[in-house]
PDB file of C-alpha atoms in Angstrom:
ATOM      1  CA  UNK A   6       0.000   0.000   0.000  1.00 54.00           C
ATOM      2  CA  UNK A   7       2.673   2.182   0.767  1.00 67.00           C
ATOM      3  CA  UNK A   8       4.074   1.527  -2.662  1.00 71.00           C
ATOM      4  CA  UNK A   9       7.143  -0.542  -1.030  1.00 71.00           C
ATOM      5  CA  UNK A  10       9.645  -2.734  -2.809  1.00 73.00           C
ATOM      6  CA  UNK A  11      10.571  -4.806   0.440  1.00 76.00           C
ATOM      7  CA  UNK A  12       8.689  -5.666   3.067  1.00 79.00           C
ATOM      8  CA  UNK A  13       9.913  -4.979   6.384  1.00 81.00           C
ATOM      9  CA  UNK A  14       8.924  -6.000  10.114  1.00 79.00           C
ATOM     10  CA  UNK A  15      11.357  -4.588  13.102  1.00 84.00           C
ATOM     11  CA  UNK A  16      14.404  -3.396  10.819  1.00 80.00           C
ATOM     12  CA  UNK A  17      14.205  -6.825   9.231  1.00 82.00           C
ATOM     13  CA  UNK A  18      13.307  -8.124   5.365  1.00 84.00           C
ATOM     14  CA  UNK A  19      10.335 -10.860   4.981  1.00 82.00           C
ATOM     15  CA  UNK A  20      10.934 -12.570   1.460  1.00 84.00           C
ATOM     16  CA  UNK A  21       7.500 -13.019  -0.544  1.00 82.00           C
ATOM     17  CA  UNK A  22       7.714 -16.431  -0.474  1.00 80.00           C
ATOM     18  CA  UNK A  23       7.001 -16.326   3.244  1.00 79.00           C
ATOM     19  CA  UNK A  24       4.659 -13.873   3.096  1.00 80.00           C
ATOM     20  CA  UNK A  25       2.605 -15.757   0.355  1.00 81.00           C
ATOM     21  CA  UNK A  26       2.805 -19.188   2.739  1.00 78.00           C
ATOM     22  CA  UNK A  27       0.965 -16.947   5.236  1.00 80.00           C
ATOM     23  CA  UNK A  28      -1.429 -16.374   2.858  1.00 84.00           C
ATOM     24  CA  UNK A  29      -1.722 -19.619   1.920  1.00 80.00           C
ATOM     25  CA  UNK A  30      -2.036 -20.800   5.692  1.00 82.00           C
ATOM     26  CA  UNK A  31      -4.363 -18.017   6.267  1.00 86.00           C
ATOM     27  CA  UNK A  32      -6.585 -18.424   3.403  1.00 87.00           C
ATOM     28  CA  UNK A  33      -7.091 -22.306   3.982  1.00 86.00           C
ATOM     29  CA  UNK A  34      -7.309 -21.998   7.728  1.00 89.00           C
ATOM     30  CA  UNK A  35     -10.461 -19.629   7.349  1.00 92.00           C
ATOM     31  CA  UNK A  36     -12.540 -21.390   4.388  1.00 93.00           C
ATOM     32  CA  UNK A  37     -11.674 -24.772   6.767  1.00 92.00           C
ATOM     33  CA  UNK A  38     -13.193 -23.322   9.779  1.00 94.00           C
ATOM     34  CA  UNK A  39     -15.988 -21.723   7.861  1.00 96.00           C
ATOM     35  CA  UNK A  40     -16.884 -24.979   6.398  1.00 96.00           C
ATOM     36  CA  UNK A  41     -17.339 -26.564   9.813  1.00 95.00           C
ATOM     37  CA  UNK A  42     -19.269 -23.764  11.622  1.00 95.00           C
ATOM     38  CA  UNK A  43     -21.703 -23.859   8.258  1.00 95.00           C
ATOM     39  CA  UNK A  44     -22.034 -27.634   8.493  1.00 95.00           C
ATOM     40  CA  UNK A  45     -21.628 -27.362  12.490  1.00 94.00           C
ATOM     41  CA  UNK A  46     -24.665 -24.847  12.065  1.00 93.00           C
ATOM     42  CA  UNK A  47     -26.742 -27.140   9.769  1.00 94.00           C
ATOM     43  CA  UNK A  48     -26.591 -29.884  12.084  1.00 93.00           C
ATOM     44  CA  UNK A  49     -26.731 -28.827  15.254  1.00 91.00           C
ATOM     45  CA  UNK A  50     -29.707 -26.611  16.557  1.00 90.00           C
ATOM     46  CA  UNK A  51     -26.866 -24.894  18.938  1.00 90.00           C
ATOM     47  CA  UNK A  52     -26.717 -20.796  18.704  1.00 91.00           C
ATOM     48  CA  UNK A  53     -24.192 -19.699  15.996  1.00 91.00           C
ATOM     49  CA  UNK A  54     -21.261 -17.959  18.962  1.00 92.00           C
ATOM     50  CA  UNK A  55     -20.902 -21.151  20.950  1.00 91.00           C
ATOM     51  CA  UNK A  56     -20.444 -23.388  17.751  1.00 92.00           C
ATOM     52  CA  UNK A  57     -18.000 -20.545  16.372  1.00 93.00           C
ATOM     53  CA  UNK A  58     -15.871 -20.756  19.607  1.00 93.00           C
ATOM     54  CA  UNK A  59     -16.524 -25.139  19.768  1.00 92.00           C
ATOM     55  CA  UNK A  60     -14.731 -24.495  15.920  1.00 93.00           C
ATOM     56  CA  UNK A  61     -12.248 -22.112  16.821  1.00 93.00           C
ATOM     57  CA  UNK A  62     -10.939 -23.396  19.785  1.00 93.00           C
ATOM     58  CA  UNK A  63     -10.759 -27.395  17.712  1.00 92.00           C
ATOM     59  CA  UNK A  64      -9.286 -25.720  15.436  1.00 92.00           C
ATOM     60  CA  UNK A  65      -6.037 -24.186  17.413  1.00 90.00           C
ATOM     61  CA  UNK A  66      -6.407 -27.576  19.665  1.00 85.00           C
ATOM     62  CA  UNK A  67      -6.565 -25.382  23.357  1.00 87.00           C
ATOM     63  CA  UNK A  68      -8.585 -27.659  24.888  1.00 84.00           C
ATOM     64  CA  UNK A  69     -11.528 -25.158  25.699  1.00 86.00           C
ATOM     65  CA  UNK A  70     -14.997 -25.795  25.695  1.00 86.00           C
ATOM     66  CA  UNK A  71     -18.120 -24.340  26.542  1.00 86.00           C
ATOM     67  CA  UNK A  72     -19.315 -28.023  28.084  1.00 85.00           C
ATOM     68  CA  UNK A  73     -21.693 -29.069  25.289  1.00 84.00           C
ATOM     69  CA  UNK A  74     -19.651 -30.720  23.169  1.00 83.00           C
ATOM     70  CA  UNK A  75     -20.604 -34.236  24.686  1.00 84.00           C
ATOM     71  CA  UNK A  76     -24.212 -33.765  24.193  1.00 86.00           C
ATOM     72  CA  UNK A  77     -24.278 -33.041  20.468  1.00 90.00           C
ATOM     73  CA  UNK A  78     -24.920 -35.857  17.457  1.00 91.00           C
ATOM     74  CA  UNK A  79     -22.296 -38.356  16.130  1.00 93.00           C
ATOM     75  CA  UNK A  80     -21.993 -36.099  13.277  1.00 94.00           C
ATOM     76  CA  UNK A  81     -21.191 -33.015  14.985  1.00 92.00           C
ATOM     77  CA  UNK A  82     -18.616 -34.972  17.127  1.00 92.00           C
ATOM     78  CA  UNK A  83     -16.763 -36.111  13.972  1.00 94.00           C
ATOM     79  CA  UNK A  84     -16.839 -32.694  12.711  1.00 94.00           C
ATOM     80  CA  UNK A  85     -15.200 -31.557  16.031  1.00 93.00           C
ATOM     81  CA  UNK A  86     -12.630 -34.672  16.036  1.00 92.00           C
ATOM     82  CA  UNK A  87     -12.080 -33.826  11.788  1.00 92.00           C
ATOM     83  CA  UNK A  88     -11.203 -30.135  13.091  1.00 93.00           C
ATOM     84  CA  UNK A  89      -9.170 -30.941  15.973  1.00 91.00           C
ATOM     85  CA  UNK A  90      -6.886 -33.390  13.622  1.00 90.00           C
ATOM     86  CA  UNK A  91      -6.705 -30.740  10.930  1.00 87.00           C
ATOM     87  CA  UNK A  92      -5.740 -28.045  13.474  1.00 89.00           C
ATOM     88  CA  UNK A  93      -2.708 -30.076  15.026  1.00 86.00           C
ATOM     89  CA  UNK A  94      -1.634 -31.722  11.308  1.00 84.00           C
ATOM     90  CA  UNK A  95      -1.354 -27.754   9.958  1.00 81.00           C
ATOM     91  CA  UNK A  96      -3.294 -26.350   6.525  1.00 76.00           C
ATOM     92  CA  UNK A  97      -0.164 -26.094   4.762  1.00 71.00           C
ATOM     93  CA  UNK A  98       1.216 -29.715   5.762  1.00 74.00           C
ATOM     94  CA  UNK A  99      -1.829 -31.462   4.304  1.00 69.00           C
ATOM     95  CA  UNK A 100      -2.015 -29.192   1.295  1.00 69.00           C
ATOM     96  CA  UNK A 101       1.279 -29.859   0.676  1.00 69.00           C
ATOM     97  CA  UNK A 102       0.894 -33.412   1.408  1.00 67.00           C
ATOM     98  CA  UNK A 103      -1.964 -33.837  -1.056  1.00 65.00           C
ATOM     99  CA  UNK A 104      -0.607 -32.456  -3.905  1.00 69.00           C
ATOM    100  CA  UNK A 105       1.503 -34.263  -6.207  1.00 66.00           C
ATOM    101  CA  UNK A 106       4.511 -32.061  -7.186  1.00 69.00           C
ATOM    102  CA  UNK A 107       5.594 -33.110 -10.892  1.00 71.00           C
ATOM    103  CA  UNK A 108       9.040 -34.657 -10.625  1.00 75.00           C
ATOM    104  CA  UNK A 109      11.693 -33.359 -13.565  1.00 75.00           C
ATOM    105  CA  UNK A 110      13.691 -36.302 -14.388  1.00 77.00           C
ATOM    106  CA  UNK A 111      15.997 -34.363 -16.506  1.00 80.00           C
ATOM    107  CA  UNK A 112      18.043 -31.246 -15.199  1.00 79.00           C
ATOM    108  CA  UNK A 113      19.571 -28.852 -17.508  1.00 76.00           C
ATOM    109  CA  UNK A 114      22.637 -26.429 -16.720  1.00 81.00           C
ATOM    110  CA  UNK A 115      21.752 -22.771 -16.531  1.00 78.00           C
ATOM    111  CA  UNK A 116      23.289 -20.295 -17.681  1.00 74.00           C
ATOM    112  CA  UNK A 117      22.980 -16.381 -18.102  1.00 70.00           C
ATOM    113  CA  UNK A 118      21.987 -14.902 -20.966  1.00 64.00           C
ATOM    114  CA  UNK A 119      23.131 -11.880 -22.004  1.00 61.00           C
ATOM    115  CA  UNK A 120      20.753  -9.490 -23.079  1.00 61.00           C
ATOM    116  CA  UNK A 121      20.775  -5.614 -24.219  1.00 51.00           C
TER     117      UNK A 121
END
């Protein structure tokens, strides 16, 4: 915004390719926990803030609870184990786990080119 060429935090530079994994984390970490509070919501006749804070606190795996978590359906308890597990495991870790990077089986030198 400020029309920057480096980002800086403290007197120190933050490459891009950090700052696009936090995006990356950050991105996936919110459409995952929207997911569950929408299905959370659709299965569980619970008001919207205590399902939002069951989610949220699965999620970052702090142990909290606001005590009903043992009276809601099989479902809703999977959802809340599926979140937990994701939480712990990391966004990026299973991203990166799922995909399939394509593996180059041939390497070529490189070189400079010189140009203008």
């Amino acid at each position: 915004m400020r029309e920057k060429q480096n980002i800086t935090v403290g007197r120190r530079a933050i490459k891009e390719k950090v700052v696009f994994r936090s995006l990356a984390i950050l991105t996936i970490s919110a459409s995952f926990i929207f997911l569950a509070i929408v299905t959370l919501n659709i299965t569980e006749p619970l008001p919207f803030l205590k399902l939002l804070f069951e989610v949220i606190s699965a999620f970052g795996t702090v142990g909290l609870s606001m005590g009903f978590t043992g009276d809601i359906s099989t479902i809703g308890k999977l959802i809340i184990i599926f979140v937990m597990f994701f939480g712990k495991l990391g966004p990026l870790t299973l991203a990166f786990s799922l995909a399939q990077p394509e593996i180059e089986k041939i390497k070529y030198p490189s070189e400079d080119v010189l140009t203008g």
